[in-house]
PDB file of C-alpha atoms and ligand atoms in Angstrom:
ATOM      1  CA  UNK Z   1     145.914 108.056  84.448  1.00  0.00           C
ATOM      2  CA  UNK Z   2     143.297 105.959  83.099  1.00  0.00           C
ATOM      3  CA  UNK Z   3     140.791 107.502  80.787  1.00  0.00           C
ATOM      4  CA  UNK Z   4     137.988 105.353  81.510  1.00  0.00           C
ATOM      5  CA  UNK Z   5     135.110 107.075  82.745  1.00  0.00           C
ATOM      6  CA  UNK Z   6     134.821 107.389  86.636  1.00  0.00           C
ATOM      7  CA  UNK Z   7     132.071 105.497  88.095  1.00  0.00           C
ATOM      8  CA  UNK Z   8     131.014 106.169  92.165  1.00  0.00           C
ATOM      9  CA  UNK Z   9     128.997 102.996  93.589  1.00  0.00           C
ATOM     10  CA  UNK Z  10     127.157 104.601  96.425  1.00  0.00           C
ATOM     11  CA  UNK Z  11     126.268 101.412  98.335  1.00  0.00           C
ATOM     12  CA  UNK Z  12     127.686  97.692  98.756  1.00  0.00           C
ATOM     13  CA  UNK Z  13     126.649  96.053  96.173  1.00  0.00           C
ATOM     14  CA  UNK Z  14     127.462  92.372  94.874  1.00  0.00           C
ATOM     15  CA  UNK Z  15     131.534  91.957  94.356  1.00  0.00           C
ATOM     16  CA  UNK Z  16     130.807  90.537  90.992  1.00  0.00           C
ATOM     17  CA  UNK Z  17     128.640  93.361  89.560  1.00  0.00           C
ATOM     18  CA  UNK Z  18     131.679  95.687  90.821  1.00  0.00           C
ATOM     19  CA  UNK Z  19     134.282  93.360  89.299  1.00  0.00           C
ATOM     20  CA  UNK Z  20     132.326  93.964  85.858  1.00  0.00           C
ATOM     21  CA  UNK Z  21     132.176  97.744  86.278  1.00  0.00           C
ATOM     22  CA  UNK Z  22     135.953  97.682  86.654  1.00  0.00           C
ATOM     23  CA  UNK Z  23     136.332  96.165  83.400  1.00  0.00           C
ATOM     24  CA  UNK Z  24     134.646  99.189  81.839  1.00  0.00           C
ATOM     25  CA  UNK Z  25     135.459 102.016  84.411  1.00  0.00           C
ATOM     26  CA  UNK Z  26     137.481 103.812  87.050  1.00  0.00           C
ATOM     27  CA  UNK Z  27     135.091 102.553  89.559  1.00  0.00           C
ATOM     28  CA  UNK Z  28     134.962 103.735  93.708  1.00  0.00           C
ATOM     29  CA  UNK Z  29     132.595 101.798  95.361  1.00  0.00           C
ATOM     30  CA  UNK Z  30     131.343 101.634  98.968  1.00  0.00           C
ATOM     31  CA  UNK Z  31     132.059  98.170 100.264  1.00  0.00           C
ATOM     32  CA  UNK Z  32     131.992  98.836 103.734  1.00  0.00           C
ATOM     33  CA  UNK Z  33     128.435 100.313 103.146  1.00  0.00           C
ATOM     34  CA  UNK Z  34     128.777 103.656 104.867  1.00  0.00           C
ATOM     35  CA  UNK Z  35     125.869 105.906 104.584  1.00  0.00           C
ATOM     36  CA  UNK Z  36     127.315 109.124 103.148  1.00  0.00           C
ATOM     37  CA  UNK Z  37     125.476 112.358 104.101  1.00  0.00           C
ATOM     38  CA  UNK Z  38     124.390 114.483 101.035  1.00  0.00           C
ATOM     39  CA  UNK Z  39     127.468 116.448 101.318  1.00  0.00           C
ATOM     40  CA  UNK Z  40     129.706 113.411 101.212  1.00  0.00           C
ATOM     41  CA  UNK Z  41     127.983 112.140  98.356  1.00  0.00           C
ATOM     42  CA  UNK Z  42     128.281 115.310  96.329  1.00  0.00           C
ATOM     43  CA  UNK Z  43     132.029 115.778  97.381  1.00  0.00           C
ATOM     44  CA  UNK Z  44     132.611 112.097  96.357  1.00  0.00           C
ATOM     45  CA  UNK Z  45     130.726 112.642  92.863  1.00  0.00           C
ATOM     46  CA  UNK Z  46     132.365 116.056  92.141  1.00  0.00           C
ATOM     47  CA  UNK Z  47     134.729 114.493  89.521  1.00  0.00           C
ATOM     48  CA  UNK Z  48     132.770 111.401  88.382  1.00  0.00           C
ATOM     49  CA  UNK Z  49     130.972 110.552  85.153  1.00  0.00           C
ATOM     50  CA  UNK Z  50     128.515 107.868  86.406  1.00  0.00           C
ATOM     51  CA  UNK Z  51     126.464 107.171  89.728  1.00  0.00           C
ATOM     52  CA  UNK Z  52     124.854 103.752  90.465  1.00  0.00           C
ATOM     53  CA  UNK Z  53     122.511 104.679  92.794  1.00  0.00           C
ATOM     54  CA  UNK Z  54     119.881 103.136  95.091  1.00  0.00           C
ATOM     55  CA  UNK Z  55     116.672 104.280  96.407  1.00  0.00           C
ATOM     56  CA  UNK Z  56     118.422 105.867  99.165  1.00  0.00           C
ATOM     57  CA  UNK Z  57     120.223 108.807  97.585  1.00  0.00           C
ATOM     58  CA  UNK Z  58     118.306 111.773  96.471  1.00  0.00           C
ATOM     59  CA  UNK Z  59     119.528 112.893  93.330  1.00  0.00           C
ATOM     60  CA  UNK Z  60     118.205 116.878  93.309  1.00  0.00           C
ATOM     61  CA  UNK Z  61     119.440 119.939  91.842  1.00  0.00           C
ATOM     62  CA  UNK Z  62     121.895 120.885  94.811  1.00  0.00           C
ATOM     63  CA  UNK Z  63     123.514 117.519  94.324  1.00  0.00           C
ATOM     64  CA  UNK Z  64     123.836 117.516  90.427  1.00  0.00           C
ATOM     65  CA  UNK Z  65     125.190 121.551  90.824  1.00  0.00           C
ATOM     66  CA  UNK Z  66     128.130 119.888  92.619  1.00  0.00           C
ATOM     67  CA  UNK Z  67     128.732 116.858  90.276  1.00  0.00           C
ATOM     68  CA  UNK Z  68     129.541 118.807  86.846  1.00  0.00           C
ATOM     69  CA  UNK Z  69     130.720 115.874  84.999  1.00  0.00           C
ATOM     70  CA  UNK Z  70     127.519 113.517  85.751  1.00  0.00           C
ATOM     71  CA  UNK Z  71     126.260 112.057  82.738  1.00  0.00           C
ATOM     72  CA  UNK Z  72     123.950 109.360  83.910  1.00  0.00           C
ATOM     73  CA  UNK Z  73     122.516 108.291  87.339  1.00  0.00           C
ATOM     74  CA  UNK Z  74     121.655 104.339  86.968  1.00  0.00           C
ATOM     75  CA  UNK Z  75     119.251 103.331  90.068  1.00  0.00           C
ATOM     76  CA  UNK Z  76     119.136  99.624  91.197  1.00  0.00           C
ATOM     77  CA  UNK Z  77     115.501 100.097  91.580  1.00  0.00           C
ATOM     78  CA  UNK Z  78     112.220 100.152  89.673  1.00  0.00           C
ATOM     79  CA  UNK Z  79     111.203 103.239  91.750  1.00  0.00           C
ATOM     80  CA  UNK Z  80     112.640 106.363  90.911  1.00  0.00           C
ATOM     81  CA  UNK Z  81     111.045 108.789  93.301  1.00  0.00           C
ATOM     82  CA  UNK Z  82     114.599 109.502  95.092  1.00  0.00           C
ATOM     83  CA  UNK Z  83     115.286 111.052  91.254  1.00  0.00           C
ATOM     84  CA  UNK Z  84     113.830 114.966  90.551  1.00  0.00           C
ATOM     85  CA  UNK Z  85     113.895 113.648  86.949  1.00  0.00           C
ATOM     86  CA  UNK Z  86     112.962 117.554  85.642  1.00  0.00           C
ATOM     87  CA  UNK Z  87     116.427 118.876  87.740  1.00  0.00           C
ATOM     88  CA  UNK Z  88     118.197 116.201  85.942  1.00  0.00           C
ATOM     89  CA  UNK Z  89     116.701 116.619  82.838  1.00  0.00           C
ATOM     90  CA  UNK Z  90     117.543 120.106  82.574  1.00  0.00           C
ATOM     91  CA  UNK Z  91     121.161 119.545  83.870  1.00  0.00           C
ATOM     92  CA  UNK Z  92     121.356 116.655  81.046  1.00  0.00           C
ATOM     93  CA  UNK Z  93     121.688 113.936  83.259  1.00  0.00           C
ATOM     94  CA  UNK Z  94     120.333 110.649  81.787  1.00  0.00           C
ATOM     95  CA  UNK Z  95     118.592 108.376  84.641  1.00  0.00           C
ATOM     96  CA  UNK Z  96     117.529 104.978  84.737  1.00  0.00           C
ATOM     97  CA  UNK Z  97     115.873 102.257  86.195  1.00  0.00           C
ATOM     98  CA  UNK Z  98     115.568  98.584  86.425  1.00  0.00           C
ATOM     99  CA  UNK Z  99     112.292  97.334  85.495  1.00  0.00           C
ATOM    100  CA  UNK Z 100     110.805  94.153  84.994  1.00  0.00           C
ATOM    101  CA  UNK Z 101     113.924  92.133  86.485  1.00  0.00           C
ATOM    102  CA  UNK Z 102     112.029  92.298  89.340  1.00  0.00           C
ATOM    103  CA  UNK Z 103     108.617  92.054  88.813  1.00  0.00           C
ATOM    104  CA  UNK Z 104     107.502  87.898  89.466  1.00  0.00           C
ATOM    105  CA  UNK Z 105     109.713  88.283  92.840  1.00  0.00           C
ATOM    106  CA  UNK Z 106     107.990  91.602  94.127  1.00  0.00           C
ATOM    107  CA  UNK Z 107     104.336  90.096  93.060  1.00  0.00           C
ATOM    108  CA  UNK Z 108     105.419  86.990  95.307  1.00  0.00           C
ATOM    109  CA  UNK Z 109     106.203  88.972  98.075  1.00  0.00           C
ATOM    110  CA  UNK Z 110     103.270  90.927  97.905  1.00  0.00           C
ATOM    111  CA  UNK Z 111     101.173  87.743  97.678  1.00  0.00           C
ATOM    112  CA  UNK Z 112     103.118  86.351 100.802  1.00  0.00           C
ATOM    113  CA  UNK Z 113     102.356  89.755 102.713  1.00  0.00           C
ATOM    114  CA  UNK Z 114      98.964  90.040 102.006  1.00  0.00           C
ATOM    115  CA  UNK Z 115      98.461  86.005 103.441  1.00  0.00           C
ATOM    116  CA  UNK Z 116     100.538  86.886 106.289  1.00  0.00           C
ATOM    117  CA  UNK Z 117      98.460  89.538 107.170  1.00  0.00           C
ATOM    118  CA  UNK Z 118      94.977  88.455 106.646  1.00  0.00           C
ATOM    119  CA  UNK Z 119      96.020  84.802 108.406  1.00  0.00           C
ATOM    120  CA  UNK Z 120      97.701  86.826 110.981  1.00  0.00           C
ATOM    121  CA  UNK Z 121     100.897  85.048 111.019  1.00  0.00           C
ATOM    122  CA  UNK Z 122     103.157  87.540 112.673  1.00  0.00           C
ATOM    123  CA  UNK Z 123     101.090  88.172 115.428  1.00  0.00           C
ATOM    124  CA  UNK Z 124     100.188  84.591 116.210  1.00  0.00           C
ATOM    125  CA  UNK Z 125     103.944  83.850 116.366  1.00  0.00           C
ATOM    126  CA  UNK Z 126     105.055  86.455 118.695  1.00  0.00           C
ATOM    127  CA  UNK Z 127     102.250  85.028 120.651  1.00  0.00           C
ATOM    128  CA  UNK Z 128     103.310  81.734 120.812  1.00  0.00           C
ATOM    129  CA  UNK Z 129     107.359  82.868 121.058  1.00  0.00           C
ATOM    130  CA  UNK Z 130     106.112  84.366 124.134  1.00  0.00           C
ATOM    131  CA  UNK Z 131     104.922  81.123 125.823  1.00  0.00           C
ATOM    132  CA  UNK Z 132     101.101  82.643 126.079  1.00  0.00           C
ATOM    133  CA  UNK Z 133      99.912  79.243 124.020  1.00  0.00           C
ATOM    134  CA  UNK Z 134      98.542  77.148 126.321  1.00  0.00           C
ATOM    135  CA  UNK Z 135      95.332  75.828 124.644  1.00  0.00           C
ATOM    136  CA  UNK Z 136      93.703  75.358 121.537  1.00  0.00           C
ATOM    137  CA  UNK Z 137      90.739  78.017 121.243  1.00  0.00           C
ATOM    138  CA  UNK Z 138      87.867  78.240 118.366  1.00  0.00           C
ATOM    139  CA  UNK Z 139      88.299  81.729 117.513  1.00  0.00           C
ATOM    140  CA  UNK Z 140      92.365  81.520 118.091  1.00  0.00           C
ATOM    141  CA  UNK Z 141      93.860  84.593 115.848  1.00  0.00           C
ATOM    142  CA  UNK Z 142      90.882  83.476 113.255  1.00  0.00           C
ATOM    143  CA  UNK Z 143      91.789  86.027 110.276  1.00  0.00           C
ATOM    144  CA  UNK Z 144      90.142  86.097 107.056  1.00  0.00           C
ATOM    145  CA  UNK Z 145      89.839  83.993 103.723  1.00  0.00           C
ATOM    146  CA  UNK Z 146      91.624  84.773 100.599  1.00  0.00           C
ATOM    147  CA  UNK Z 147      90.874  82.242  98.273  1.00  0.00           C
ATOM    148  CA  UNK Z 148      87.058  83.647  97.165  1.00  0.00           C
ATOM    149  CA  UNK Z 149      87.332  86.833  98.209  1.00  0.00           C
ATOM    150  CA  UNK Z 150      87.766  90.291  96.400  1.00  0.00           C
ATOM    151  CA  UNK Z 151      91.168  91.428  95.379  1.00  0.00           C
ATOM    152  CA  UNK Z 152      91.619  95.196  95.192  1.00  0.00           C
ATOM    153  CA  UNK Z 153      94.444  96.630  93.503  1.00  0.00           C
ATOM    154  CA  UNK Z 154      95.740 100.148  93.040  1.00  0.00           C
ATOM    155  CA  UNK Z 155      98.340 100.573  90.471  1.00  0.00           C
ATOM    156  CA  UNK Z 156      98.146  98.103  87.571  1.00  0.00           C
ATOM    157  CA  UNK Z 157     101.403  98.355  86.066  1.00  0.00           C
ATOM    158  CA  UNK Z 158     103.737  94.910  85.728  1.00  0.00           C
ATOM    159  CA  UNK Z 159     103.709  93.977  89.777  1.00  0.00           C
ATOM    160  CA  UNK Z 160      99.779  94.874  90.294  1.00  0.00           C
ATOM    161  CA  UNK Z 161      99.074  92.570  87.375  1.00  0.00           C
ATOM    162  CA  UNK Z 162     101.322  89.789  88.692  1.00  0.00           C
ATOM    163  CA  UNK Z 163      99.348  89.612  91.936  1.00  0.00           C
ATOM    164  CA  UNK Z 164      96.469  90.185  89.963  1.00  0.00           C
ATOM    165  CA  UNK Z 165      96.992  86.701  88.038  1.00  0.00           C
ATOM    166  CA  UNK Z 166      98.488  84.981  90.826  1.00  0.00           C
ATOM    167  CA  UNK Z 167      95.204  85.853  93.026  1.00  0.00           C
ATOM    168  CA  UNK Z 168      92.345  85.021  89.617  1.00  0.00           C
ATOM    169  CA  UNK Z 169      94.339  82.001  88.709  1.00  0.00           C
ATOM    170  CA  UNK Z 170      95.857  80.627  91.980  1.00  0.00           C
ATOM    171  CA  UNK Z 171      93.187  81.539  94.706  1.00  0.00           C
ATOM    172  CA  UNK Z 172      89.790  82.215  92.921  1.00  0.00           C
ATOM    173  CA  UNK Z 173      89.716  85.647  94.080  1.00  0.00           C
ATOM    174  CA  UNK Z 174      87.477  88.105  92.593  1.00  0.00           C
ATOM    175  CA  UNK Z 175      89.938  91.226  90.991  1.00  0.00           C
ATOM    176  CA  UNK Z 176      89.032  94.498  91.067  1.00  0.00           C
ATOM    177  CA  UNK Z 177      91.600  97.167  90.362  1.00  0.00           C
ATOM    178  CA  UNK Z 178      92.070 101.225  90.059  1.00  0.00           C
ATOM    179  CA  UNK Z 179      94.614 102.721  88.112  1.00  0.00           C
ATOM    180  CA  UNK Z 180      95.545 105.958  86.514  1.00  0.00           C
ATOM    181  CA  UNK Z 181      94.918 104.634  83.144  1.00  0.00           C
ATOM    182  CA  UNK Z 182      92.709 101.566  81.891  1.00  0.00           C
ATOM    183  CA  UNK Z 183      94.364  98.274  81.121  1.00  0.00           C
ATOM    184  CA  UNK Z 184      93.610  97.193  77.065  1.00  0.00           C
ATOM    185  CA  UNK Z 185      90.862  94.459  77.255  1.00  0.00           C
ATOM    186  CA  UNK Z 186      93.172  91.663  76.690  1.00  0.00           C
ATOM    187  CA  UNK Z 187      95.387  92.782  79.656  1.00  0.00           C
ATOM    188  CA  UNK Z 188      92.067  92.875  81.594  1.00  0.00           C
ATOM    189  CA  UNK Z 189      91.257  89.345  80.517  1.00  0.00           C
ATOM    190  CA  UNK Z 190      94.607  87.948  81.478  1.00  0.00           C
ATOM    191  CA  UNK Z 191      94.613  89.061  84.479  1.00  0.00           C
ATOM    192  CA  UNK Z 192      91.055  88.541  85.209  1.00  0.00           C
ATOM    193  CA  UNK Z 193      90.264  91.591  86.424  1.00  0.00           C
ATOM    194  CA  UNK Z 194      87.594  94.281  86.682  1.00  0.00           C
ATOM    195  CA  UNK Z 195      88.512  98.320  86.344  1.00  0.00           C
ATOM    196  CA  UNK Z 196      86.165 100.230  89.020  1.00  0.00           C
ATOM    197  CA  UNK Z 197      86.663 103.673  90.678  1.00  0.00           C
ATOM    198  CA  UNK Z 198      89.191 103.897  93.744  1.00  0.00           C
ATOM    199  CA  UNK Z 199      86.400 104.572  96.137  1.00  0.00           C
ATOM    200  CA  UNK Z 200      84.255 101.604  94.608  1.00  0.00           C
ATOM    201  CA  UNK Z 201      87.458  99.164  95.254  1.00  0.00           C
ATOM    202  CA  UNK Z 202      87.750 100.740  98.758  1.00  0.00           C
ATOM    203  CA  UNK Z 203      84.230  99.967  99.304  1.00  0.00           C
ATOM    204  CA  UNK Z 204      84.221  96.455  98.010  1.00  0.00           C
ATOM    205  CA  UNK Z 205      87.458  95.040  98.239  1.00  0.00           C
ATOM    206  CA  UNK Z 206      87.946  92.366 101.096  1.00  0.00           C
ATOM    207  CA  UNK Z 207      91.374  92.941 100.683  1.00  0.00           C
ATOM    208  CA  UNK Z 208      93.586  95.903  99.277  1.00  0.00           C
ATOM    209  CA  UNK Z 209      96.758  96.228  97.899  1.00  0.00           C
ATOM    210  CA  UNK Z 210      99.095  99.316  97.051  1.00  0.00           C
ATOM    211  CA  UNK Z 211     101.499  98.787  93.909  1.00  0.00           C
ATOM    212  CA  UNK Z 212     101.465 102.470  92.609  1.00  0.00           C
ATOM    213  CA  UNK Z 213     104.485 104.400  92.001  1.00  0.00           C
ATOM    214  CA  UNK Z 214     105.171 107.255  94.507  1.00  0.00           C
ATOM    215  CA  UNK Z 215     104.621 110.521  92.485  1.00  0.00           C
ATOM    216  CA  UNK Z 216     103.289 113.917  94.513  1.00  0.00           C
ATOM    217  CA  UNK Z 217      99.788 113.416  93.365  1.00  0.00           C
ATOM    218  CA  UNK Z 218      99.735 109.373  94.826  1.00  0.00           C
ATOM    219  CA  UNK Z 219     100.888 111.329  98.405  1.00  0.00           C
ATOM    220  CA  UNK Z 220      98.528 109.922 101.329  1.00  0.00           C
ATOM    221  CA  UNK Z 221      96.418 107.998  98.534  1.00  0.00           C
ATOM    222  CA  UNK Z 222      95.532 106.204 101.490  1.00  0.00           C
ATOM    223  CA  UNK Z 223      94.366 108.470 104.371  1.00  0.00           C
ATOM    224  CA  UNK Z 224      91.372 108.766 106.919  1.00  0.00           C
ATOM    225  CA  UNK Z 225      88.949 109.462 104.515  1.00  0.00           C
ATOM    226  CA  UNK Z 226      89.849 106.419 102.439  1.00  0.00           C
ATOM    227  CA  UNK Z 227      90.247 104.004 105.487  1.00  0.00           C
ATOM    228  CA  UNK Z 228      86.609 104.682 106.242  1.00  0.00           C
ATOM    229  CA  UNK Z 229      85.245 103.663 103.719  1.00  0.00           C
ATOM    230  CA  UNK Z 230      87.130 100.289 103.874  1.00  0.00           C
ATOM    231  CA  UNK Z 231      84.910  97.000 105.318  1.00  0.00           C
ATOM    232  CA  UNK Z 232      85.917  96.870 108.844  1.00  0.00           C
ATOM    233  CA  UNK Z 233      87.049  93.014 108.319  1.00  0.00           C
ATOM    234  CA  UNK Z 234      89.204  94.488 105.482  1.00  0.00           C
ATOM    235  CA  UNK Z 235      93.029  93.948 104.795  1.00  0.00           C
ATOM    236  CA  UNK Z 236      95.234  96.421 103.526  1.00  0.00           C
ATOM    237  CA  UNK Z 237      99.003  95.599 101.736  1.00  0.00           C
ATOM    238  CA  UNK Z 238     101.396  98.656 100.891  1.00  0.00           C
ATOM    239  CA  UNK Z 239     104.641  97.528  99.025  1.00  0.00           C
ATOM    240  CA  UNK Z 240     104.633 100.766  96.856  1.00  0.00           C
ATOM    241  CA  UNK Z 241     105.861 103.380  98.693  1.00  0.00           C
ATOM    242  CA  UNK Z 242     106.429 104.991 102.247  1.00  0.00           C
ATOM    243  CA  UNK Z 243     103.720 108.180 101.655  1.00  0.00           C
ATOM    244  CA  UNK Z 244     101.195 106.318  99.600  1.00  0.00           C
ATOM    245  CA  UNK Z 245      99.694 105.772 102.826  1.00  0.00           C
ATOM    246  CA  UNK Z 246      99.197 108.602 105.742  1.00  0.00           C
ATOM    247  CA  UNK Z 247     100.721 106.032 108.471  1.00  0.00           C
ATOM    248  CA  UNK Z 248      99.261 107.855 111.413  1.00  0.00           C
ATOM    249  CA  UNK Z 249      95.781 107.467 109.789  1.00  0.00           C
ATOM    250  CA  UNK Z 250      96.690 103.906 109.493  1.00  0.00           C
ATOM    251  CA  UNK Z 251      97.993 103.701 113.083  1.00  0.00           C
ATOM    252  CA  UNK Z 252      94.599 104.611 114.473  1.00  0.00           C
ATOM    253  CA  UNK Z 253      92.102 102.799 112.045  1.00  0.00           C
ATOM    254  CA  UNK Z 254      93.942  99.897 113.126  1.00  0.00           C
ATOM    255  CA  UNK Z 255      93.761 100.298 116.713  1.00  0.00           C
ATOM    256  CA  UNK Z 256      90.213 101.768 116.641  1.00  0.00           C
ATOM    257  CA  UNK Z 257      89.700  98.336 114.713  1.00  0.00           C
ATOM    258  CA  UNK Z 258      88.440 100.451 111.574  1.00  0.00           C
ATOM    259  CA  UNK Z 259      90.205  97.654 109.888  1.00  0.00           C
ATOM    260  CA  UNK Z 260      91.259  94.485 110.467  1.00  0.00           C
ATOM    261  CA  UNK Z 261      94.803  94.414 109.391  1.00  0.00           C
ATOM    262  CA  UNK Z 262      97.715  95.954 107.071  1.00  0.00           C
ATOM    263  CA  UNK Z 263     100.659  94.352 105.970  1.00  0.00           C
ATOM    264  CA  UNK Z 264     103.523  97.232 105.495  1.00  0.00           C
ATOM    265  CA  UNK Z 265     106.953  96.579 103.852  1.00  0.00           C
ATOM    266  CA  UNK Z 266     107.663 100.371 102.885  1.00  0.00           C
ATOM    267  CA  UNK Z 267     106.845 103.410 105.191  1.00  0.00           C
ATOM    268  CA  UNK Z 268     106.896 107.498 105.587  1.00  0.00           C
ATOM    269  CA  UNK Z 269     110.445 108.611 106.006  1.00  0.00           C
ATOM    270  CA  UNK Z 270     111.840 104.950 106.538  1.00  0.00           C
ATOM    271  CA  UNK Z 271     114.031 103.351 107.821  1.00  0.00           C
ATOM    272  CA  UNK Z 272     112.286 105.263 110.617  1.00  0.00           C
ATOM    273  CA  UNK Z 273     108.906 103.659 111.564  1.00  0.00           C
ATOM    274  CA  UNK Z 274     105.527 105.416 112.809  1.00  0.00           C
ATOM    275  CA  UNK Z 275     105.954 104.833 116.600  1.00  0.00           C
ATOM    276  CA  UNK Z 276     102.085 103.364 116.945  1.00  0.00           C
ATOM    277  CA  UNK Z 277     102.431 101.093 114.171  1.00  0.00           C
ATOM    278  CA  UNK Z 278     105.572  99.276 116.171  1.00  0.00           C
ATOM    279  CA  UNK Z 279     102.814  99.176 119.018  1.00  0.00           C
ATOM    280  CA  UNK Z 280      99.614  97.638 117.116  1.00  0.00           C
ATOM    281  CA  UNK Z 281      99.353  93.773 116.864  1.00  0.00           C
ATOM    282  CA  UNK Z 282      97.516  93.974 113.855  1.00  0.00           C
ATOM    283  CA  UNK Z 283     100.266  94.686 111.477  1.00  0.00           C
ATOM    284  CA  UNK Z 284     102.616  92.719 109.827  1.00  0.00           C
ATOM    285  CA  UNK Z 285     105.680  94.562 108.982  1.00  0.00           C
ATOM    286  CA  UNK Z 286     109.245  93.868 106.764  1.00  0.00           C
ATOM    287  CA  UNK Z 287     112.164  96.590 106.003  1.00  0.00           C
ATOM    288  CA  UNK Z 288     111.364  97.093 102.345  1.00  0.00           C
ATOM    289  CA  UNK Z 289     112.292  93.733 100.949  1.00  0.00           C
ATOM    290  CA  UNK Z 290     109.933  92.940  98.275  1.00  0.00           C
ATOM    291  CA  UNK Z 291     112.024  92.537  95.838  1.00  0.00           C
ATOM    292  CA  UNK Z 292     114.992  90.660  97.938  1.00  0.00           C
ATOM    293  CA  UNK Z 293     115.832  87.301  96.588  1.00  0.00           C
ATOM    294  CA  UNK Z 294     119.454  86.613  95.827  1.00  0.00           C
ATOM    295  CA  UNK Z 295     118.974  86.289  91.857  1.00  0.00           C
ATOM    296  CA  UNK Z 296     116.630  89.130  91.589  1.00  0.00           C
ATOM    297  CA  UNK Z 297     118.902  91.809  93.618  1.00  0.00           C
ATOM    298  CA  UNK Z 298     121.562  90.382  91.411  1.00  0.00           C
ATOM    299  CA  UNK Z 299     119.974  91.331  88.374  1.00  0.00           C
ATOM    300  CA  UNK Z 300     118.790  94.300  89.684  1.00  0.00           C
ATOM    301  CA  UNK Z 301     122.210  94.843  90.353  1.00  0.00           C
ATOM    302  CA  UNK Z 302     123.459  93.842  87.220  1.00  0.00           C
ATOM    303  CA  UNK Z 303     121.328  95.701  85.145  1.00  0.00           C
ATOM    304  CA  UNK Z 304     122.030  99.150  86.523  1.00  0.00           C
ATOM    305  CA  UNK Z 305     125.776  98.565  85.632  1.00  0.00           C
ATOM    306  CA  UNK Z 306     124.558  97.189  82.054  1.00  0.00           C
ATOM    307  CA  UNK Z 307     122.868 100.622  81.933  1.00  0.00           C
ATOM    308  CA  UNK Z 308     126.120 102.300  82.462  1.00  0.00           C
ATOM    309  CA  UNK Z 309     128.108 100.182  80.007  1.00  0.00           C
ATOM    310  CA  UNK Z 310     125.364 100.585  77.587  1.00  0.00           C
ATOM    311  CA  UNK Z 311     125.238 103.970  78.020  1.00  0.00           C
ATOM    312  CA  UNK Z 312     129.346 105.241  78.194  1.00  0.00           C
ATOM    313  CA  UNK Z 313     129.558 102.064  75.474  1.00  0.00           C
ATOM    314  CA  UNK Z 314     127.530 104.980  73.045  1.00  0.00           C
ATOM    315  CA  UNK Z 315     124.435 102.190  72.696  1.00  0.00           C
ATOM    316  CA  UNK Z 316     122.408 104.486  74.679  1.00  0.00           C
ATOM    317  CA  UNK Z 317     120.566 103.481  78.097  1.00  0.00           C
ATOM    318  CA  UNK Z 318     118.660 100.162  78.044  1.00  0.00           C
ATOM    319  CA  UNK Z 319     115.881 101.694  80.710  1.00  0.00           C
ATOM    320  CA  UNK Z 320     115.661 105.014  80.475  1.00  0.00           C
ATOM    321  CA  UNK Z 321     113.319 107.194  82.830  1.00  0.00           C
ATOM    322  CA  UNK Z 322     113.965 110.639  80.813  1.00  0.00           C
ATOM    323  CA  UNK Z 323     114.747 111.724  77.571  1.00  0.00           C
ATOM    324  CA  UNK Z 324     118.274 114.276  77.404  1.00  0.00           C
TER     325      UNK Z 324
HETATM  326  C1  LIG P 401     112.271  98.845  93.924  1.00  0.00           C
HETATM  327  O1  LIG P 401     112.819  98.747  92.900  1.00  0.00           O
HETATM  328  O2  LIG P 401     111.995 100.143  93.473  1.00  0.00           O
HETATM  329  C2  LIG P 401     112.378  98.358  94.997  1.00  0.00           C
HETATM  330  O3  LIG P 401     111.149  99.246  96.332  1.00  0.00           O
HETATM  331  C3  LIG P 401     113.775  98.643  96.184  1.00  0.00           C
HETATM  332  O4  LIG P 401     114.101 100.008  95.779  1.00  0.00           O
END
């Protein structure tokens, strides 16, 4: 009988990361990437000391009650709205996430989605693939400019700052932002970003990018009232979390052309997508892939593993999200 801590890896991850975990732990993994129900997850956690999770496992009081030995959940994601942090802390369970290693990759993607949205890239590609392109027209898929326009960022953490720098320094954009707290003056100067109220941002930005963490207070940060404040020529990009935008209200605003276009990487109730979003043409849709490059996903898996190794090695977690 091994006396190594027992670890459950909830989803398929890189084989090299699992091999490294096996050097320290007794590991049960999920190479077939089966989607376990909460009951199946609970059953597998009954004798485990640690869990390597992704954003798709809900860690709540019911699950914790079924996992009496559990001491740590290492999320392979920077966002951890799948954690009930209060319940975890009450149960003495450490939570960790994977900040920093995905910042630049995710900022790259946010910018790519913004450009694809403003320049109508997928809409025009679908038109071409459907064999509808018979002649050039002066206004064919004419979109809006990125360079020289006003970029409004809601949520100015590390990823928001990365997008601000790309916009200000790379594309000559005027950058305005809204955040729970204002950045230090040196950081504002580095990002060339000006703090404004949420309403002013929505009224004046040509492009609005959402990068704030999901919390109950952030639910439907953008709904019909906020969409009504935006310019009819504006674009909206959500790389934050599903639930930050009221997807039904957005689908209606896109259909009625109350805003020009949207780019969405995250959805309420994903992987389900609000059906009307699949039929409106002026939206670019991607399946929650903002951090999906091979090196970055590998770095995220490795950081989650490092958190488990450091924690059970008595060195404390590297990137904790709660204090136990
Ligand atoms: C994150 O890291 O939070 C990404 O959204 C992937 O889940």
